[in-house]
PDB file of C-alpha atoms in Angstrom:
ATOM      1  CA  GLY A  20      75.197 102.441 119.519  1.00  0.00           C
ATOM      2  CA  GLN A  21      73.887 101.331 122.836  1.00  0.00           C
ATOM      3  CA  GLN A  22      74.068  97.579 123.427  1.00  0.00           C
ATOM      4  CA  VAL A  23      72.450  95.546 126.152  1.00  0.00           C
ATOM      5  CA  MET A  24      73.679  92.015 126.758  1.00  0.00           C
ATOM      6  CA  GLN A  25      72.243  89.350 129.006  1.00  0.00           C
ATOM      7  CA  ILE A  26      73.735  86.189 130.452  1.00  0.00           C
ATOM      8  CA  PRO A  27      73.121  83.369 130.411  1.00  0.00           C
ATOM      9  CA  GLN A  28      71.349  82.941 127.080  1.00  0.00           C
ATOM     10  CA  TYR A  29      69.568  79.885 128.385  1.00  0.00           C
ATOM     11  CA  GLN A  30      69.104  78.099 131.710  1.00  0.00           C
ATOM     12  CA  HIS A  31      67.343  74.893 132.565  1.00  0.00           C
ATOM     13  CA  VAL A  32      66.544  74.361 136.261  1.00  0.00           C
ATOM     14  CA  GLN A  33      64.568  71.929 138.384  1.00  0.00           C
ATOM     15  CA  GLU A  34      61.494  73.297 140.045  1.00  0.00           C
ATOM     16  CA  GLY A  35      62.471  74.748 143.395  1.00  0.00           C
ATOM     17  CA  GLU A  36      65.953  75.847 142.329  1.00  0.00           C
ATOM     18  CA  ASP A  37      66.911  79.506 142.144  1.00  0.00           C
ATOM     19  CA  PHE A  38      67.592  81.398 138.908  1.00  0.00           C
ATOM     20  CA  THR A  39      69.470  84.605 138.123  1.00  0.00           C
ATOM     21  CA  THR A  40      69.868  86.529 134.896  1.00  0.00           C
ATOM     22  CA  TYR A  41      72.320  89.387 134.467  1.00  0.00           C
ATOM     23  CA  CYS A  42      71.978  92.406 132.217  1.00  0.00           C
ATOM     24  CA  ASN A  43      74.879  94.644 131.144  1.00  0.00           C
ATOM     25  CA  SER A  44      74.726  97.868 129.173  1.00  0.00           C
ATOM     26  CA  SER A  45      77.519  99.490 127.197  1.00  0.00           C
ATOM     27  CA  THR A  46      76.293 102.902 128.372  1.00  0.00           C
ATOM     28  CA  THR A  47      74.923 104.379 131.585  1.00  0.00           C
ATOM     29  CA  LEU A  48      71.180 104.002 131.770  1.00  0.00           C
ATOM     30  CA  SER A  49      68.543 106.409 133.033  1.00  0.00           C
ATOM     31  CA  ASN A  50      66.290 103.514 133.906  1.00  0.00           C
ATOM     32  CA  ILE A  51      65.910  99.838 133.261  1.00  0.00           C
ATOM     33  CA  GLN A  52      62.806  97.740 132.775  1.00  0.00           C
ATOM     34  CA  TRP A  53      62.281  93.992 132.886  1.00  0.00           C
ATOM     35  CA  TYR A  54      59.846  92.051 130.732  1.00  0.00           C
ATOM     36  CA  LYS A  55      58.781  88.422 130.583  1.00  0.00           C
ATOM     37  CA  GLN A  56      57.776  86.737 127.359  1.00  0.00           C
ATOM     38  CA  ARG A  57      56.081  83.365 127.536  1.00  0.00           C
ATOM     39  CA  PRO A  58      56.634  80.957 124.619  1.00  0.00           C
ATOM     40  CA  GLY A  59      54.506  82.162 121.710  1.00  0.00           C
ATOM     41  CA  GLY A  60      53.503  85.290 123.608  1.00  0.00           C
ATOM     42  CA  HIS A  61      54.421  88.948 123.784  1.00  0.00           C
ATOM     43  CA  PRO A  62      56.622  90.799 126.301  1.00  0.00           C
ATOM     44  CA  VAL A  63      54.854  91.658 129.529  1.00  0.00           C
ATOM     45  CA  PHE A  64      56.177  94.380 131.808  1.00  0.00           C
ATOM     46  CA  LEU A  65      57.462  93.250 135.200  1.00  0.00           C
ATOM     47  CA  ILE A  66      59.135  96.247 136.798  1.00  0.00           C
ATOM     48  CA  GLN A  67      61.099  99.460 136.307  1.00  0.00           C
ATOM     49  CA  LEU A  68      64.186 100.540 138.256  1.00  0.00           C
ATOM     50  CA  VAL A  69      65.387 104.110 138.229  1.00  0.00           C
ATOM     51  CA  LYS A  70      67.740 104.777 141.130  1.00  0.00           C
ATOM     52  CA  SER A  71      71.362 103.706 141.451  1.00  0.00           C
ATOM     53  CA  GLY A  72      71.599 100.628 143.679  1.00  0.00           C
ATOM     54  CA  GLU A  73      67.826 100.184 143.759  1.00  0.00           C
ATOM     55  CA  VAL A  74      66.430  96.834 144.838  1.00  0.00           C
ATOM     56  CA  LYS A  75      62.799  95.853 144.331  1.00  0.00           C
ATOM     57  CA  LYS A  76      60.969  92.651 145.188  1.00  0.00           C
ATOM     58  CA  GLN A  77      57.853  91.082 143.737  1.00  0.00           C
ATOM     59  CA  LYS A  78      57.047  87.922 145.678  1.00  0.00           C
ATOM     60  CA  ARG A  79      59.787  85.463 144.599  1.00  0.00           C
ATOM     61  CA  LEU A  80      61.402  87.906 142.163  1.00  0.00           C
ATOM     62  CA  THR A  81      64.171  90.307 143.220  1.00  0.00           C
ATOM     63  CA  PHE A  82      65.424  93.012 140.880  1.00  0.00           C
ATOM     64  CA  GLN A  83      68.589  95.061 141.304  1.00  0.00           C
ATOM     65  CA  PHE A  84      70.000  98.079 139.510  1.00  0.00           C
ATOM     66  CA  GLY A  85      73.752  98.501 139.738  1.00  0.00           C
ATOM     67  CA  GLU A  86      75.450 101.409 141.450  1.00  0.00           C
ATOM     68  CA  ALA A  87      76.891 102.611 138.158  1.00  0.00           C
ATOM     69  CA  LYS A  88      73.506 102.190 136.439  1.00  0.00           C
ATOM     70  CA  LYS A  89      75.060 100.018 133.753  1.00  0.00           C
ATOM     71  CA  ASN A  90      73.952  96.628 134.970  1.00  0.00           C
ATOM     72  CA  SER A  91      70.972  94.906 136.508  1.00  0.00           C
ATOM     73  CA  SER A  92      69.896  91.487 137.660  1.00  0.00           C
ATOM     74  CA  LEU A  93      66.750  89.472 138.173  1.00  0.00           C
ATOM     75  CA  HIS A  94      66.755  86.677 140.734  1.00  0.00           C
ATOM     76  CA  ILE A  95      63.935  84.179 141.113  1.00  0.00           C
ATOM     77  CA  THR A  96      63.794  82.197 144.333  1.00  0.00           C
ATOM     78  CA  ALA A  97      62.396  78.652 144.260  1.00  0.00           C
ATOM     79  CA  THR A  98      61.355  78.577 140.614  1.00  0.00           C
ATOM     80  CA  GLN A  99      58.007  77.206 139.555  1.00  0.00           C
ATOM     81  CA  THR A 100      56.905  75.835 136.181  1.00  0.00           C
ATOM     82  CA  THR A 101      54.916  79.037 135.674  1.00  0.00           C
ATOM     83  CA  ASP A 102      58.211  80.950 135.566  1.00  0.00           C
ATOM     84  CA  VAL A 103      59.040  79.433 132.174  1.00  0.00           C
ATOM     85  CA  GLY A 104      59.710  82.034 129.511  1.00  0.00           C
ATOM     86  CA  THR A 105      62.301  84.487 128.267  1.00  0.00           C
ATOM     87  CA  TYR A 106      63.272  87.374 130.490  1.00  0.00           C
ATOM     88  CA  PHE A 107      64.380  90.592 128.847  1.00  0.00           C
ATOM     89  CA  CYS A 108      65.888  93.670 130.367  1.00  0.00           C
ATOM     90  CA  ALA A 109      65.351  96.917 128.478  1.00  0.00           C
ATOM     91  CA  GLY A 110      67.451  99.997 129.108  1.00  0.00           C
ATOM     92  CA  LYS A 111      66.903 103.612 128.353  1.00  0.00           C
ATOM     93  CA  THR A 112      69.529 106.326 127.939  1.00  0.00           C
ATOM     94  CA  GLY A 113      68.285 109.864 128.364  1.00  0.00           C
ATOM     95  CA  PHE A 114      65.681 110.607 125.718  1.00  0.00           C
ATOM     96  CA  GLN A 115      66.545 107.556 123.670  1.00  0.00           C
ATOM     97  CA  LYS A 116      64.070 104.766 123.226  1.00  0.00           C
ATOM     98  CA  LEU A 117      64.103 101.505 125.105  1.00  0.00           C
ATOM     99  CA  VAL A 118      66.782  99.063 123.939  1.00  0.00           C
ATOM    100  CA  PHE A 119      66.036  95.450 124.722  1.00  0.00           C
ATOM    101  CA  GLY A 120      68.623  92.980 125.863  1.00  0.00           C
ATOM    102  CA  THR A 121      69.360  89.667 124.227  1.00  0.00           C
ATOM    103  CA  GLY A 122      67.174  87.793 126.695  1.00  0.00           C
ATOM    104  CA  THR A 123      67.576  84.769 128.961  1.00  0.00           C
ATOM    105  CA  ARG A 124      65.391  81.795 128.235  1.00  0.00           C
ATOM    106  CA  LEU A 125      64.348  79.911 131.370  1.00  0.00           C
ATOM    107  CA  LEU A 126      63.114  76.349 131.319  1.00  0.00           C
ATOM    108  CA  VAL A 127      61.806  74.802 134.552  1.00  0.00           C
ATOM    109  CA  SER A 128      61.353  71.041 134.893  1.00  0.00           C
ATOM    110  CA  PRO A 129      58.861  69.695 137.429  1.00  0.00           C
TER     111      PRO A 129
ATOM    112  CA  GLU B  17      45.103  91.836 128.401  1.00  0.00           C
ATOM    113  CA  THR B  18      46.957  95.024 127.491  1.00  0.00           C
ATOM    114  CA  GLY B  19      44.210  96.545 125.344  1.00  0.00           C
ATOM    115  CA  VAL B  20      46.627  96.717 122.401  1.00  0.00           C
ATOM    116  CA  THR B  21      45.386  94.872 119.335  1.00  0.00           C
ATOM    117  CA  GLN B  22      47.310  94.008 116.207  1.00  0.00           C
ATOM    118  CA  SER B  23      46.269  92.662 112.832  1.00  0.00           C
ATOM    119  CA  PRO B  24      46.790  90.423 111.061  1.00  0.00           C
ATOM    120  CA  THR B  25      48.148  87.867 113.521  1.00  0.00           C
ATOM    121  CA  HIS B  26      49.889  85.830 110.849  1.00  0.00           C
ATOM    122  CA  LEU B  27      50.691  86.430 107.208  1.00  0.00           C
ATOM    123  CA  ILE B  28      52.840  85.058 104.441  1.00  0.00           C
ATOM    124  CA  LYS B  29      54.366  87.168 101.695  1.00  0.00           C
ATOM    125  CA  THR B  30      56.920  86.668  98.968  1.00  0.00           C
ATOM    126  CA  ARG B  31      60.120  88.599  98.367  1.00  0.00           C
ATOM    127  CA  GLY B  32      59.561  92.003  96.803  1.00  0.00           C
ATOM    128  CA  GLN B  33      55.994  92.355  98.019  1.00  0.00           C
ATOM    129  CA  GLN B  34      54.718  95.028 100.358  1.00  0.00           C
ATOM    130  CA  VAL B  35      52.956  94.557 103.711  1.00  0.00           C
ATOM    131  CA  THR B  36      50.913  96.734 106.061  1.00  0.00           C
ATOM    132  CA  LEU B  37      50.521  95.852 109.711  1.00  0.00           C
ATOM    133  CA  ARG B  38      48.024  97.556 111.977  1.00  0.00           C
ATOM    134  CA  CYS B  39      47.893  98.400 115.649  1.00  0.00           C
ATOM    135  CA  SER B  40      45.259  99.872 117.934  1.00  0.00           C
ATOM    136  CA  SER B  41      46.757 101.326 121.061  1.00  0.00           C
ATOM    137  CA  GLN B  42      45.405 101.136 124.577  1.00  0.00           C
ATOM    138  CA  SER B  43      42.738 103.700 125.346  1.00  0.00           C
ATOM    139  CA  GLY B  44      44.279 106.987 126.429  1.00  0.00           C
ATOM    140  CA  HIS B  45      47.751 106.192 125.087  1.00  0.00           C
ATOM    141  CA  ASN B  46      49.149 108.653 122.534  1.00  0.00           C
ATOM    142  CA  THR B  47      52.464 106.930 121.746  1.00  0.00           C
ATOM    143  CA  VAL B  48      53.031 103.835 119.658  1.00  0.00           C
ATOM    144  CA  SER B  49      56.337 102.023 119.222  1.00  0.00           C
ATOM    145  CA  TRP B  50      57.075  99.280 116.730  1.00  0.00           C
ATOM    146  CA  TYR B  51      59.556  96.493 117.324  1.00  0.00           C
ATOM    147  CA  GLN B  52      60.850  93.640 115.171  1.00  0.00           C
ATOM    148  CA  GLN B  53      61.605  90.392 116.960  1.00  0.00           C
ATOM    149  CA  ALA B  54      63.440  87.728 114.988  1.00  0.00           C
ATOM    150  CA  LEU B  55      63.236  84.161 116.247  1.00  0.00           C
ATOM    151  CA  GLY B  56      65.265  83.741 119.425  1.00  0.00           C
ATOM    152  CA  GLN B  57      66.226  87.408 119.599  1.00  0.00           C
ATOM    153  CA  GLY B  58      65.189  90.401 121.639  1.00  0.00           C
ATOM    154  CA  PRO B  59      62.819  93.023 120.209  1.00  0.00           C
ATOM    155  CA  GLN B  60      64.609  95.568 117.993  1.00  0.00           C
ATOM    156  CA  PHE B  61      63.251  99.129 117.975  1.00  0.00           C
ATOM    157  CA  ILE B  62      61.978 100.225 114.550  1.00  0.00           C
ATOM    158  CA  PHE B  63      60.367 103.611 115.283  1.00  0.00           C
ATOM    159  CA  GLN B  64      57.984 105.449 117.541  1.00  0.00           C
ATOM    160  CA  TYR B  65      55.075 107.765 116.837  1.00  0.00           C
ATOM    161  CA  TYR B  66      53.804 110.436 119.206  1.00  0.00           C
ATOM    162  CA  ARG B  67      50.708 112.403 118.304  1.00  0.00           C
ATOM    163  CA  GLU B  68      50.984 111.459 114.616  1.00  0.00           C
ATOM    164  CA  GLU B  69      54.661 112.451 114.271  1.00  0.00           C
ATOM    165  CA  GLU B  70      57.650 110.107 114.071  1.00  0.00           C
ATOM    166  CA  ASN B  71      59.494 110.494 117.352  1.00  0.00           C
ATOM    167  CA  GLY B  72      62.606 108.383 117.046  1.00  0.00           C
ATOM    168  CA  ARG B  73      63.827 105.714 114.699  1.00  0.00           C
ATOM    169  CA  GLY B  74      66.045 102.692 115.053  1.00  0.00           C
ATOM    170  CA  ASN B  75      68.531 101.276 112.591  1.00  0.00           C
ATOM    171  CA  PHE B  76      66.053 100.202 109.913  1.00  0.00           C
ATOM    172  CA  PRO B  77      66.086 101.184 106.219  1.00  0.00           C
ATOM    173  CA  PRO B  78      63.603 103.663 104.702  1.00  0.00           C
ATOM    174  CA  ARG B  79      61.515 100.841 103.239  1.00  0.00           C
ATOM    175  CA  PHE B  80      60.181 100.516 106.796  1.00  0.00           C
ATOM    176  CA  SER B  81      57.707 103.349 107.228  1.00  0.00           C
ATOM    177  CA  GLY B  82      54.800 104.116 109.473  1.00  0.00           C
ATOM    178  CA  LEU B  83      51.802 106.254 110.239  1.00  0.00           C
ATOM    179  CA  GLN B  84      49.867 107.239 113.289  1.00  0.00           C
ATOM    180  CA  PHE B  85      46.269 108.357 112.974  1.00  0.00           C
ATOM    181  CA  PRO B  86      44.325 110.962 114.996  1.00  0.00           C
ATOM    182  CA  ASN B  87      42.850 108.178 117.132  1.00  0.00           C
ATOM    183  CA  TYR B  88      46.468 107.095 117.871  1.00  0.00           C
ATOM    184  CA  SER B  89      46.169 103.799 116.021  1.00  0.00           C
ATOM    185  CA  SER B  90      49.167 103.054 113.825  1.00  0.00           C
ATOM    186  CA  GLU B  91      50.388 101.254 110.748  1.00  0.00           C
ATOM    187  CA  LEU B  92      53.751  99.760 109.880  1.00  0.00           C
ATOM    188  CA  ASN B  93      54.508  99.450 106.169  1.00  0.00           C
ATOM    189  CA  VAL B  94      57.362  97.448 104.735  1.00  0.00           C
ATOM    190  CA  ASN B  95      58.168  97.682 101.036  1.00  0.00           C
ATOM    191  CA  ALA B  96      60.300  95.388  98.895  1.00  0.00           C
ATOM    192  CA  LEU B  97      60.189  92.565 101.411  1.00  0.00           C
ATOM    193  CA  GLU B  98      63.328  90.532 101.995  1.00  0.00           C
ATOM    194  CA  LEU B  99      63.697  87.088 103.495  1.00  0.00           C
ATOM    195  CA  ASP B 100      65.304  88.591 106.617  1.00  0.00           C
ATOM    196  CA  ASP B 101      62.136  90.582 107.274  1.00  0.00           C
ATOM    197  CA  SER B 102      60.554  87.377 108.519  1.00  0.00           C
ATOM    198  CA  ALA B 103      59.873  88.078 112.195  1.00  0.00           C
ATOM    199  CA  LEU B 104      57.311  88.876 114.840  1.00  0.00           C
ATOM    200  CA  TYR B 105      56.340  92.544 114.620  1.00  0.00           C
ATOM    201  CA  LEU B 106      55.289  93.969 117.952  1.00  0.00           C
ATOM    202  CA  CYS B 107      53.401  97.149 118.584  1.00  0.00           C
ATOM    203  CA  ALA B 108      53.573  98.765 122.014  1.00  0.00           C
ATOM    204  CA  SER B 109      51.583 101.671 123.315  1.00  0.00           C
ATOM    205  CA  SER B 110      52.475 104.074 126.081  1.00  0.00           C
ATOM    206  CA  LEU B 111      51.672 107.506 127.358  1.00  0.00           C
ATOM    207  CA  GLY B 112      53.857 110.500 126.681  1.00  0.00           C
ATOM    208  CA  GLN B 113      56.599 111.487 124.266  1.00  0.00           C
ATOM    209  CA  VAL B 114      59.388 110.337 126.539  1.00  0.00           C
ATOM    210  CA  ASN B 115      59.113 106.775 127.756  1.00  0.00           C
ATOM    211  CA  THR B 116      59.055 106.968 131.511  1.00  0.00           C
ATOM    212  CA  GLY B 117      56.866 103.976 132.135  1.00  0.00           C
ATOM    213  CA  GLU B 118      56.028 100.572 130.871  1.00  0.00           C
ATOM    214  CA  LEU B 119      55.246  99.582 127.330  1.00  0.00           C
ATOM    215  CA  PHE B 120      52.027  97.679 126.699  1.00  0.00           C
ATOM    216  CA  PHE B 121      52.592  95.185 123.911  1.00  0.00           C
ATOM    217  CA  GLY B 122      50.104  93.651 121.533  1.00  0.00           C
ATOM    218  CA  GLU B 123      50.163  89.980 120.617  1.00  0.00           C
ATOM    219  CA  GLY B 124      52.182  90.746 117.510  1.00  0.00           C
ATOM    220  CA  SER B 125      51.957  90.045 113.779  1.00  0.00           C
ATOM    221  CA  ARG B 126      54.046  87.126 112.607  1.00  0.00           C
ATOM    222  CA  LEU B 127      55.337  87.763 109.100  1.00  0.00           C
ATOM    223  CA  THR B 128      56.867  85.035 106.963  1.00  0.00           C
ATOM    224  CA  VAL B 129      58.617  86.060 103.748  1.00  0.00           C
ATOM    225  CA  LEU B 130      59.202  83.297 101.214  1.00  0.00           C
TER     226      LEU B 130
END
């Protein structure tokens, strides 16, 4: 079945450093979504990418969808302590349901 | 706040027991998806209900079953509980049979099986 892997599993950065998480799917995706889950919380939607090569920005966050629509990345510029949490990508193939990635846990030290 | 509410928030059961978890979807949403999230893992899709019919199922055994009611609220039932069923159970509501937009998650029900 469809598998979605993320790397790294965990990253610890100093406040102000950049952070990137990578998402790779075993199959071509129709779209990809990104979610953030704070410790003890539930996943919260960040963004959806649909087009091949698409790039979207939300303030310090930059999201990319690969040309082959099998990979994606999330880059955070100048991290802040409020960025702490686990970031999940979630991919969808055709009429299949969203499959969540393994997640990248981000810890930011002040 | 997503407008999705789940109950109970926490519960403890023993092996072999049965559990029912409840979810009220966001107003106007007719689709409910259930996910199981084990500690340190990503959410795993259990099944989805659209207008009271099951509309897709993940790799979970038949002892995981569900219902959706006319008001689009939903229940997840798990029979013959096993230790590995200990997890956070997340309900997510959305609009439409085919997911084209975001999922709105509830706070989850944390189940511990002893």
